[in-house]
Tab-separated table of C-alpha atoms in Angstrom:
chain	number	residue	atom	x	y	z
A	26	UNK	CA	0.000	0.000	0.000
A	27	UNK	CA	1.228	3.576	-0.821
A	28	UNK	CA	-0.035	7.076	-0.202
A	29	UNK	CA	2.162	8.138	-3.203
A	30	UNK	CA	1.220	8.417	-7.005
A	31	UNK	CA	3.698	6.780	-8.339
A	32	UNK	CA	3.682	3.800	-6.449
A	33	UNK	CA	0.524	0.825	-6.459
A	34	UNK	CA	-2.094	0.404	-3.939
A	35	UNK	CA	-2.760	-3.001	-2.287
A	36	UNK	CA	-5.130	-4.683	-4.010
A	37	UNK	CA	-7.220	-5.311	-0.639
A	38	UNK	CA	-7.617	-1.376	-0.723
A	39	UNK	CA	-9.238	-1.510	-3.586
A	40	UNK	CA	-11.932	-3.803	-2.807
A	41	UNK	CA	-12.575	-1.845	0.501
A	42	UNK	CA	-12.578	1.019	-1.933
A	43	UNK	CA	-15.284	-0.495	-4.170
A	44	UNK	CA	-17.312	-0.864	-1.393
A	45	UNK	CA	-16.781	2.666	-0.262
A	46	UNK	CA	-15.914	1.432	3.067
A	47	UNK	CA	-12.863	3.786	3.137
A	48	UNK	CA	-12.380	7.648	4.586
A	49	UNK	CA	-13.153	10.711	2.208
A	50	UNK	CA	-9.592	11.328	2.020
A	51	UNK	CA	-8.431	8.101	1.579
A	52	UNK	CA	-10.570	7.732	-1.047
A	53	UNK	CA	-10.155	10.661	-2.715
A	54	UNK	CA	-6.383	10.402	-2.693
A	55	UNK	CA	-7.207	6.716	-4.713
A	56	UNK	CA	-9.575	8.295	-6.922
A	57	UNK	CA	-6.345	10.261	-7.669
A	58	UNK	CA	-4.194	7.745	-8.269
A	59	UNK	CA	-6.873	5.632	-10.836
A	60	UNK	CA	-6.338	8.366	-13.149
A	61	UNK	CA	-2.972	7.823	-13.643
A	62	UNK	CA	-1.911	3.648	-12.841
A	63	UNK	CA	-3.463	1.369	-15.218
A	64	UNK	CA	-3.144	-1.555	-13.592
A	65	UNK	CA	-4.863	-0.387	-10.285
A	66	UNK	CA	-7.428	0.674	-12.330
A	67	UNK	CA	-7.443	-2.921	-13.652
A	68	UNK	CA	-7.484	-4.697	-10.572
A	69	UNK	CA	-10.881	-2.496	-9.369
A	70	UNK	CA	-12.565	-2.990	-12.960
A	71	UNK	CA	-12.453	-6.544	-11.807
A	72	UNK	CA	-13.620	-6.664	-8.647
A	73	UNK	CA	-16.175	-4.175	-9.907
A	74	UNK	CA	-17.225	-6.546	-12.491
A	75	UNK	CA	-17.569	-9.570	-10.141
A	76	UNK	CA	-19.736	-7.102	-7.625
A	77	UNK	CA	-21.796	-5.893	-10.442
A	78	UNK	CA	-22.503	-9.809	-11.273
A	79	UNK	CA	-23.261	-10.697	-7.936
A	80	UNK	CA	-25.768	-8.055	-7.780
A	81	UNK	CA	-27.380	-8.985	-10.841
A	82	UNK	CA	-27.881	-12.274	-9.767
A	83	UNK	CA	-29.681	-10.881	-6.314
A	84	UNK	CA	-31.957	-9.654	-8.705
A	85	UNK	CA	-33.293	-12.383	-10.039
A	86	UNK	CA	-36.688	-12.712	-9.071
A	87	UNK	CA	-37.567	-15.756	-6.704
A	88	UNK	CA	-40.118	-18.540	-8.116
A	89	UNK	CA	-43.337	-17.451	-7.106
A	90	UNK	CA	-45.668	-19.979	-5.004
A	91	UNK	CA	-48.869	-18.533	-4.238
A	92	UNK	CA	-50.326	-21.432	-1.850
A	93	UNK	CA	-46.868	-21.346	-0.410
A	94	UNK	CA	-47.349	-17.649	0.450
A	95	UNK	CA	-51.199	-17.890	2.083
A	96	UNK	CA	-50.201	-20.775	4.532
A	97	UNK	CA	-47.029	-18.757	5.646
A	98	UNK	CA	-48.687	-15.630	5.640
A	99	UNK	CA	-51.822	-17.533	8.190
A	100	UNK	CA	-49.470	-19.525	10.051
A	101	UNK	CA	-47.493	-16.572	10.942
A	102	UNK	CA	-50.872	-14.329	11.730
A	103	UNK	CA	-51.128	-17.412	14.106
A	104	UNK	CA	-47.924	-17.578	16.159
A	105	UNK	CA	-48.759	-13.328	16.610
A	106	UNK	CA	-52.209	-13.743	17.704
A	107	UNK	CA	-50.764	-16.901	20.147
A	108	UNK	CA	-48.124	-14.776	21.168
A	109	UNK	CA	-49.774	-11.863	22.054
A	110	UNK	CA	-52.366	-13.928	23.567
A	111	UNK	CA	-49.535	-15.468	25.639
A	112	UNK	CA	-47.824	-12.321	26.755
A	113	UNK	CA	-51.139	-10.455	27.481
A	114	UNK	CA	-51.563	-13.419	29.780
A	115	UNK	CA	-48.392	-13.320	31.595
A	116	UNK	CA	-48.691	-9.440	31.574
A	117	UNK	CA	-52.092	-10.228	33.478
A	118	UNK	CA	-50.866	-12.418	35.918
A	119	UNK	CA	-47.243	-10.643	36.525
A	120	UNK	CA	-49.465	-7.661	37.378
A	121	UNK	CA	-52.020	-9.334	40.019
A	122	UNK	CA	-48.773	-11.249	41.206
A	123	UNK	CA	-47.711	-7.770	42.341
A	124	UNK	CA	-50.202	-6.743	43.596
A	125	UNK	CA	-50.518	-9.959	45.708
A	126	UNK	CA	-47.480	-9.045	47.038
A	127	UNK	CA	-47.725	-5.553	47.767
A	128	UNK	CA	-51.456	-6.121	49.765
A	129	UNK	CA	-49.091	-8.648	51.623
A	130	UNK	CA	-46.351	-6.241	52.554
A	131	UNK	CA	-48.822	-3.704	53.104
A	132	UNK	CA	-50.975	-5.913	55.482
A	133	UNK	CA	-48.045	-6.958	57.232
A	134	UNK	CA	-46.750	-3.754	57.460
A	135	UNK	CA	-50.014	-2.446	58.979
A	136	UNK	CA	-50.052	-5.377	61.561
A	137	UNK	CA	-46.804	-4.207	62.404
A	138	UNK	CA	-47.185	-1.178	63.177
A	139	UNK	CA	-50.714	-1.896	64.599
A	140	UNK	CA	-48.726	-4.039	67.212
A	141	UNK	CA	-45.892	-1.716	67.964
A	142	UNK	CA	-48.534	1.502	68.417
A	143	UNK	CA	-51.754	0.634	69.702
A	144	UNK	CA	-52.524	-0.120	73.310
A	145	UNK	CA	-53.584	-3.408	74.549
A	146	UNK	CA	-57.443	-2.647	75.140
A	147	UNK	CA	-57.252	-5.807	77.761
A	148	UNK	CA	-54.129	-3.872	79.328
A	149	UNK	CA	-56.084	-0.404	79.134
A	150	UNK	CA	-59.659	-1.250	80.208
A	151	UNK	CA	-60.028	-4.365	81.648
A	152	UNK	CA	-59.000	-5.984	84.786
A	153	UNK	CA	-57.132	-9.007	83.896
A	154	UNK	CA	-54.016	-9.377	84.567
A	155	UNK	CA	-51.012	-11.376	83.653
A	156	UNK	CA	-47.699	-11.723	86.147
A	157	UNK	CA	-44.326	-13.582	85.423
A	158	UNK	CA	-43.790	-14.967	88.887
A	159	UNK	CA	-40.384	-16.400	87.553
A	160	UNK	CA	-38.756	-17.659	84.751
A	161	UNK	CA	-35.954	-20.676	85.115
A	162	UNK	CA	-34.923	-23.746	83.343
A	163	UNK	CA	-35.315	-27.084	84.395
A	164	UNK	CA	-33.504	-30.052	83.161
A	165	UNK	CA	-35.147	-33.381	83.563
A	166	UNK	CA	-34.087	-36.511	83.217
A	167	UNK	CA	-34.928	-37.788	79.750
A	168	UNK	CA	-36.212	-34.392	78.159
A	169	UNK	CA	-33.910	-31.776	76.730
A	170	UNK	CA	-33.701	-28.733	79.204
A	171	UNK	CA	-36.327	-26.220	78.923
A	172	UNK	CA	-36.902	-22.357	79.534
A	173	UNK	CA	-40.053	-22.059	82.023
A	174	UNK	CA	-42.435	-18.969	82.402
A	175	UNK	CA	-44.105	-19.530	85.576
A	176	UNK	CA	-47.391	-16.894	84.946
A	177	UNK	CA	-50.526	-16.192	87.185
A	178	UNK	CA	-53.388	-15.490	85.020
A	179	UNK	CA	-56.104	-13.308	86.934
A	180	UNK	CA	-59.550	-12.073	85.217
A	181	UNK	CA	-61.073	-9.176	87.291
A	182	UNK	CA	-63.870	-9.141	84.438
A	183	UNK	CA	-66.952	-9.740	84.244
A	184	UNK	CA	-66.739	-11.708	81.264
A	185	UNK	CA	-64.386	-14.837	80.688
A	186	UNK	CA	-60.882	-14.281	78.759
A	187	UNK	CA	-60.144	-16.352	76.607
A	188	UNK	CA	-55.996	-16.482	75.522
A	189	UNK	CA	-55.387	-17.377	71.869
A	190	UNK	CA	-52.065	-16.840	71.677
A	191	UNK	CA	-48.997	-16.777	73.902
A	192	UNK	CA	-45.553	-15.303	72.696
A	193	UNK	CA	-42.374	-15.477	74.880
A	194	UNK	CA	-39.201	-13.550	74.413
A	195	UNK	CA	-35.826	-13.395	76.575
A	196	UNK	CA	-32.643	-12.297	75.504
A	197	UNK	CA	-32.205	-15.782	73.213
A	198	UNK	CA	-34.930	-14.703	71.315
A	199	UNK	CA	-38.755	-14.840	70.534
A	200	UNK	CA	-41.054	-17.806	70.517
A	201	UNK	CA	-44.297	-18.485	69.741
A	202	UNK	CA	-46.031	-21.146	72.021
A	203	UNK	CA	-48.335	-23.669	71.265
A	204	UNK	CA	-52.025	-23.019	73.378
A	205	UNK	CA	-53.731	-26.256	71.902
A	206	UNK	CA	-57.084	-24.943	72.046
A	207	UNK	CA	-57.939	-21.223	73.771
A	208	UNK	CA	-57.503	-20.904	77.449
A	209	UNK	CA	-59.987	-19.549	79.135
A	210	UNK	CA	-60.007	-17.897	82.125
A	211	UNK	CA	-63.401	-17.280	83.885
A	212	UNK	CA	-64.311	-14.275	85.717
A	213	UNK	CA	-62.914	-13.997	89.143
A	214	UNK	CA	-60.891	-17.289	88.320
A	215	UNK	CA	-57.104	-17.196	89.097
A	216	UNK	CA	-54.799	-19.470	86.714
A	217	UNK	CA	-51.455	-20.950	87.261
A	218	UNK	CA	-49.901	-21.929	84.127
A	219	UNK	CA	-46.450	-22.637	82.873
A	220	UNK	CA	-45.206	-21.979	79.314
A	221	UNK	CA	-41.903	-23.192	78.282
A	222	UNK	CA	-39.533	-23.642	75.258
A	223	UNK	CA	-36.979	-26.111	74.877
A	224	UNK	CA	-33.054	-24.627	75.010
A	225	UNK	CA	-30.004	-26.166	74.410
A	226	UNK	CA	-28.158	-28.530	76.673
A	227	UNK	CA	-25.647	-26.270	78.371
A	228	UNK	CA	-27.777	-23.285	78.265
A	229	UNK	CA	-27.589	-20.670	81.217
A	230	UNK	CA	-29.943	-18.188	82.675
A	231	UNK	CA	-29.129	-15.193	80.926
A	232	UNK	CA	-29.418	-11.629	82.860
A	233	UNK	CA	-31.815	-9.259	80.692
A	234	UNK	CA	-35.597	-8.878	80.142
A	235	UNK	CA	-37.948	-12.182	80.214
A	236	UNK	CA	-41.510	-11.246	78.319
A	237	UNK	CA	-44.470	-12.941	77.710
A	238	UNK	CA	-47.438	-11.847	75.492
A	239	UNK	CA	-50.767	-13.465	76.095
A	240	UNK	CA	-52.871	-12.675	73.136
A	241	UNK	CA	-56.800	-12.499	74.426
A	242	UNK	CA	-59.807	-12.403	72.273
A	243	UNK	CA	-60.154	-8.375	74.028
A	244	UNK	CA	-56.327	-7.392	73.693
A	245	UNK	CA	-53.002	-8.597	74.969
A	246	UNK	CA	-51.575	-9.099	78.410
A	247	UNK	CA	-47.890	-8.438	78.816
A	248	UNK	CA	-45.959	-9.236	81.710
A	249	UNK	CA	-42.424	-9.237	82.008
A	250	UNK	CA	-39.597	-9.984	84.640
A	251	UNK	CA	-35.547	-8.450	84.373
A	252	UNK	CA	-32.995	-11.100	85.217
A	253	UNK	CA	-30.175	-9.388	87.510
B	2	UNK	CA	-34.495	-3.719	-1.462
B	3	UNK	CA	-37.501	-1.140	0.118
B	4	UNK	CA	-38.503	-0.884	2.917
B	5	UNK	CA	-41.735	-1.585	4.832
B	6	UNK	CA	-43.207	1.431	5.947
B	7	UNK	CA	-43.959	2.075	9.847
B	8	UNK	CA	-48.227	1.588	9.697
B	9	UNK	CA	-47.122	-1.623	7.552
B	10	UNK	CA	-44.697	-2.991	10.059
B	11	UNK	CA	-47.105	-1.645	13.258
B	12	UNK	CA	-49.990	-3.897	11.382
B	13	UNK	CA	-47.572	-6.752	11.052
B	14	UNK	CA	-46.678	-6.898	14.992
B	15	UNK	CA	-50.452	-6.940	15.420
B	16	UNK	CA	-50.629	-10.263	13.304
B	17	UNK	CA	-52.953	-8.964	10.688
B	18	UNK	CA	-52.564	-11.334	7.898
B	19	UNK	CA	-51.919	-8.320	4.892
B	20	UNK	CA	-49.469	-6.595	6.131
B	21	UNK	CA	-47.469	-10.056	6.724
B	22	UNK	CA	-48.706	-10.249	3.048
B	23	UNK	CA	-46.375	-7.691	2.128
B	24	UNK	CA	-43.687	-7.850	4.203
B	25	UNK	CA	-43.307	-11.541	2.747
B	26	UNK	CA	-43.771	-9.865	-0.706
B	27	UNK	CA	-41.152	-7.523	-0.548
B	28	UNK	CA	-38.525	-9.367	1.192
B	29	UNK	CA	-39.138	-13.072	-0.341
B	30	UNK	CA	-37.192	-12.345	-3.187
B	31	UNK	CA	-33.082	-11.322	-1.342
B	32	UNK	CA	-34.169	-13.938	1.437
B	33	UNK	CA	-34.563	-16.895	-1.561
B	34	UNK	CA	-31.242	-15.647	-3.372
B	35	UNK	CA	-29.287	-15.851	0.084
B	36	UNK	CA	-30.476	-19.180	0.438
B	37	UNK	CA	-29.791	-20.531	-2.754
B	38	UNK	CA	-26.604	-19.046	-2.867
B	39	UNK	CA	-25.885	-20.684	0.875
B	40	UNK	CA	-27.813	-23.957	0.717
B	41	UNK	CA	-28.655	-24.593	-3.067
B	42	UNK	CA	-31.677	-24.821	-5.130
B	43	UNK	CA	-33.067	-28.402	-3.518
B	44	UNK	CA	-33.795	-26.548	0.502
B	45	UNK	CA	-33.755	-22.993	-0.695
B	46	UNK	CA	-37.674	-22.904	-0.205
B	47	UNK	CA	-37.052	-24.614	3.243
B	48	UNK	CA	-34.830	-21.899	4.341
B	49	UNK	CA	-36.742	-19.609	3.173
B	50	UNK	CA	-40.117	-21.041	5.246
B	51	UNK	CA	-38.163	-21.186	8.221
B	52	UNK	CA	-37.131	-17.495	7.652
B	53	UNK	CA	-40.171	-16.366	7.631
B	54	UNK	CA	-41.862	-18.165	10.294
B	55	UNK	CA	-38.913	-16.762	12.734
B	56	UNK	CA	-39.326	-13.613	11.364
B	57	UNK	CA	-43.232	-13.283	11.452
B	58	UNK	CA	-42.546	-14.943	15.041
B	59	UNK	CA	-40.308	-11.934	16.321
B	60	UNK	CA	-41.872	-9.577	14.780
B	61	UNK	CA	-43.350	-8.349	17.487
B	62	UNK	CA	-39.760	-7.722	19.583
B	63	UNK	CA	-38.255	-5.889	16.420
B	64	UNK	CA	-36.989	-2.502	18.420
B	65	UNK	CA	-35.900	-1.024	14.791
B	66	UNK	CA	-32.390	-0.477	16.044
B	67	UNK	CA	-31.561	-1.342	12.265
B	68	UNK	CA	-33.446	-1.287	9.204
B	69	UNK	CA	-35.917	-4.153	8.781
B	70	UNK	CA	-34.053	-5.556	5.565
B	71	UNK	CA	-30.745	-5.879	7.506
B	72	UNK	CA	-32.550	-7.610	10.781
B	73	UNK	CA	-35.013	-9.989	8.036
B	74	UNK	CA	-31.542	-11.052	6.289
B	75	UNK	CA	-29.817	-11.307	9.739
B	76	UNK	CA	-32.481	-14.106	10.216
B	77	UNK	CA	-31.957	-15.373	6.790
B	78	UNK	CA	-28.220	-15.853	7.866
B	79	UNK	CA	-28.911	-17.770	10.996
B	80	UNK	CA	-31.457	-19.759	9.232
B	81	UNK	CA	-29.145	-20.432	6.932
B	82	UNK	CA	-25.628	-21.427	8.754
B	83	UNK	CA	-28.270	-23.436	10.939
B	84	UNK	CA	-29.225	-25.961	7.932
B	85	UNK	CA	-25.356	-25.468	6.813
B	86	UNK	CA	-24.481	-26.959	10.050
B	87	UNK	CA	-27.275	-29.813	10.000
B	88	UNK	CA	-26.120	-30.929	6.779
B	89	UNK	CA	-22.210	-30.883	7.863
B	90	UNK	CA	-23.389	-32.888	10.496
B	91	UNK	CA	-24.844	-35.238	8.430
B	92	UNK	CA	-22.536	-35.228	5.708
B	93	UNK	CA	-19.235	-35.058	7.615
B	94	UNK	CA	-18.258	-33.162	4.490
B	95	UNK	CA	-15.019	-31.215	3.527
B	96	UNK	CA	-16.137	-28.218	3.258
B	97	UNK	CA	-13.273	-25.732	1.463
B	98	UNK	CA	-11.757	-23.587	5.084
B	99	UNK	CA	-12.033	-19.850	4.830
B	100	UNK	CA	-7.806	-19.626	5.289
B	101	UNK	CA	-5.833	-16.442	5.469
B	102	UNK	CA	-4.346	-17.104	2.239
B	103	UNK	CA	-5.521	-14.630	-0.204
B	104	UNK	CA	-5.388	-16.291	-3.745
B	105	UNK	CA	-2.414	-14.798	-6.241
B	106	UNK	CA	-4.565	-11.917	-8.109
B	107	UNK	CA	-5.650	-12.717	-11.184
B	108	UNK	CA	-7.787	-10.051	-13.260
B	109	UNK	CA	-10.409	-10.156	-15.935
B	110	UNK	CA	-9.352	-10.054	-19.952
B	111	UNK	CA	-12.213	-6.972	-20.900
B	112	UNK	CA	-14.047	-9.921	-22.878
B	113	UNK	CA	-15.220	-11.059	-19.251
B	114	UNK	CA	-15.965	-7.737	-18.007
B	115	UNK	CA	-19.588	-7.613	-20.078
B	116	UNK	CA	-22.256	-8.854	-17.606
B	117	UNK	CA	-23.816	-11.443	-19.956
B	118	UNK	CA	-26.023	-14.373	-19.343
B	119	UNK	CA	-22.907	-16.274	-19.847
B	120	UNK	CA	-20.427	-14.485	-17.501
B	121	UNK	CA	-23.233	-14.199	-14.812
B	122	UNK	CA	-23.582	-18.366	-14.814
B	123	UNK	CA	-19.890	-18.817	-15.037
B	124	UNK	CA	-20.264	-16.508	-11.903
B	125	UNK	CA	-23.099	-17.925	-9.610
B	126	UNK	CA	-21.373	-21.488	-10.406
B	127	UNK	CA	-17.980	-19.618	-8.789
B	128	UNK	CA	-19.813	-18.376	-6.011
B	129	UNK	CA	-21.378	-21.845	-5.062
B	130	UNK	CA	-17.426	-22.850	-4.752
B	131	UNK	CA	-16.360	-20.506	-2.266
B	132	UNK	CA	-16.491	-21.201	1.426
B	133	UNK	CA	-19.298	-20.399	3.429
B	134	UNK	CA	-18.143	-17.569	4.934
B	135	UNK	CA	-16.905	-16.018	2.033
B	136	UNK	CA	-20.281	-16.898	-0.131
B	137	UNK	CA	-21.994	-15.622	2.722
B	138	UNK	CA	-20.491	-12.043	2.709
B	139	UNK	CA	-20.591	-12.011	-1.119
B	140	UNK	CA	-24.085	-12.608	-0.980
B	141	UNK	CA	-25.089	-10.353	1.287
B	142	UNK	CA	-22.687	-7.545	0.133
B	143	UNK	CA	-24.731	-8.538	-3.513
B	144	UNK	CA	-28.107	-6.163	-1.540
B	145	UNK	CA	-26.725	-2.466	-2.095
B	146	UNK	CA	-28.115	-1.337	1.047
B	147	UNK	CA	-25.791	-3.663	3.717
B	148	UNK	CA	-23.009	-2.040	4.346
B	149	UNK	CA	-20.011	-3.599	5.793
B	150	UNK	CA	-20.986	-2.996	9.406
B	151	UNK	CA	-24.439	-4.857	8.818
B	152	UNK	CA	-22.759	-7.386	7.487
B	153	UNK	CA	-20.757	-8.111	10.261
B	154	UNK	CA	-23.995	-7.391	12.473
B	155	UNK	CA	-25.784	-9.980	10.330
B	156	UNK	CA	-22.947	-12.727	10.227
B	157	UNK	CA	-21.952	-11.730	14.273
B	158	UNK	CA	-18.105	-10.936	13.437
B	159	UNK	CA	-15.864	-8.038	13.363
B	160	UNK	CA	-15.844	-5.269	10.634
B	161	UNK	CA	-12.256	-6.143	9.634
B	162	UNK	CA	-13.282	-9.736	9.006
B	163	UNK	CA	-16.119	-8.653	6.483
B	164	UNK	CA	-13.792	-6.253	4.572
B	165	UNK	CA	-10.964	-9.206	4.905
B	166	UNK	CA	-13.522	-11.863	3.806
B	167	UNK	CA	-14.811	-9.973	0.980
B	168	UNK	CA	-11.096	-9.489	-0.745
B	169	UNK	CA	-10.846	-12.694	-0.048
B	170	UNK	CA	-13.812	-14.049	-1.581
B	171	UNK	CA	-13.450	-11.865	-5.169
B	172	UNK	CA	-9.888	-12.743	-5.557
B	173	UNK	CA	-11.027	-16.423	-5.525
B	174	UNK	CA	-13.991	-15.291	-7.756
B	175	UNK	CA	-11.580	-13.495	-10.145
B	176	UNK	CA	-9.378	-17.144	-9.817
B	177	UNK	CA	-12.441	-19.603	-10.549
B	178	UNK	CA	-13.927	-17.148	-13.646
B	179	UNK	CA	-10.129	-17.359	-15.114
B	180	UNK	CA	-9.880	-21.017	-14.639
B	181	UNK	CA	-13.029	-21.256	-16.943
């Protein structure tokens, strides 16, 4: 390849320049050059004559099959239709999917902060009561240890309580406990009962806070006792 | 090749069976020379079927990021080196290697220079002997419109390999038309 007039370019240049795949200058400086080298101009009259050929032969028309073209033409008005069909489908259900999940998070969010904010109506109006006499673990002989709440349930109501729920947390964590059907608590009645949750074989009383959360068909009852 | 224009192409992505009509019409005729040059006469129609059902099928994703021609013969291509591939598999032929070498440059006496009937069969049976790769970019180079960079878009390699390739390809052309 040469920038200069009086020497040839590489045939490979012309081909790009056939193409006019080349810069303005570049190609203006070979235009140049044509004028005056006969046997670059050669080489390009070739390749322009097998380019000129090829695109002849593009041109020739295609054989024509008229049944060929309806049964194409309907299947592929088909696989739209199905298509379309199919993604309006997925569309719908991607959309109520989301909004599944968003009424979720919402409602949980909403429980949530219903929990944290509102006041226990049975620890604001009524006169049940809940106390954590104490909370220890015992270790028996065949069952793995376990973490007691010793509670006193009183109901200064008129009306019975009845506990659906009962939640204990400590400084291990938070449990739910089983109550295997509602306890219920008459009024005037007094109730000893111990909830517990299993722990692991060496564990310790920890010092901190010991809670438990009865949840009552009127509210919740929360009682709690601090380990020293 | 023309293109189809944007109410067409918005009527085709809703699946109504006229406009595929006419986008069939007007780009039947480079998809079927693509895959007769690539595949040959006997499953040019097959290719060309199979084209068209995976065009009319993603139709409906075409963003327009390039002209409709260039994406339809993209499809062609794939279509195309797909069935090339079957039938290597099947054949366990030996199919000429697109090497490096560029062929010693031979030119055209003027006699060959006249694009008659003659010259233009002597050339289409040339082009069926080049590699694939080669026959490939010479075909599609053959539409006016692609320009080296669609090319390489189309046959998913670098720019430098289509302008590489396409020396390539007419100095064996020049080569095969001599030998005649």
């Amino acid at each position: 390849m040469s920038t200069q007039a009086s020497e040839h370019y590489a045939p490979q240049d012309w081909s790009a320049y056939l193409d006019g795949e080349l810069p303005a200058a570049r190609r203006a400086a070979m235009r140049e050059h044509l004028r005056q080298c006969p046997s670059c101009a050669a080489i390009l009259r070739s390749f322009e004559a097998v380019q000129r050929g090829a695109e002849q032969l593009a041109q020739e028309p295609a054989p024509t099959r008229p049944q060929l073209r309806t049964r194409l033409v309907a299947v592929g008005a088909a696989v739209i239709t199905q298509s379309r069909t199919r993604r309006r489908w997925l569309l719908c259900l991607g959309t109520v999917l989301v909004l599944v999940i968003l009424a979720g998070l919402v409602a949980a969010l909403w429980h949530g902060i219903e929990q944290r904010s509102t006041p226990s109506p049975a620890v604001a109006d009524s006169k049940a009561r809940v106390t954590l006499e104490r909370v220890l673990i015992t270790r028996y002989f065949v069952e793995p240890p376990s973490l007691e709440y010793d509670v006193t349930i009183h109901n200064g109501d008129s009306r019975p309580l009845e506990i659906i729920r009962v939640i204990v947390s400590d400084p291990m964590g938070e449990k739910e406990r089983p109550v295997a059907s509602a306890l219920r608590v008459e009024p005037g009645q007094t109730l000893q009962r111990v909830f517990s949750r299993p722990v692991g074989e060496n564990t310790q009383l920890r010092p901190g806070s010991y809670r438990i959360l009865l949840e009552t068909s009127d509210g919740r009852l929360v009682a709690e006792k601090v380990v020293p | 090749m023309t293109e189809l224009d944007v109410e067409t192409l918005r009527r085709c992505r809703r699946g109504d069976p006229a406009a595929l009509g006419v986008l069939y019409d007007c780009y039947r005729r480079p998809v079927y020379y693509l895959a007769r040059r690539m595949v040959g006469e006997a499953e040019a129609e097959d290719v060309c079927q199979e084209t068209f059902i995976a065009v009319f099928r993603a139709v409906v994703k075409f963003e327009g990021k390039s002209k409709l021609s260039t994406w339809v013969l993209a499809v062609a291509t794939r279509v195309c080196l797909m069935h090339l591939r079957k039938r290597r598999r099947q054949e366990a032929s030996a199919e000429p290697a697109d090497t490096a070498e560029t062929e010693p440059m031979t030119l055209l006496s003027p006699s060959h220079e006249l694009l008659n009937k003659e010259f233009l069969k002597r050339l289409a049976d040339a082009m069926d002997r080049l590699p694939e790769n080669q026959r490939l970019a010479v075909s599609l180079r053959s539409f006016e419109e692609m320009s080296y960079e669609e090319i390489a878009r189309a046959m998913n390699c670098r720019l430098e390999q289509v302008r590489a390739m396409l020396f390539r390809a007419r100095c064996r052309l020049l080569k095969l038309l001599e030998g005649h």
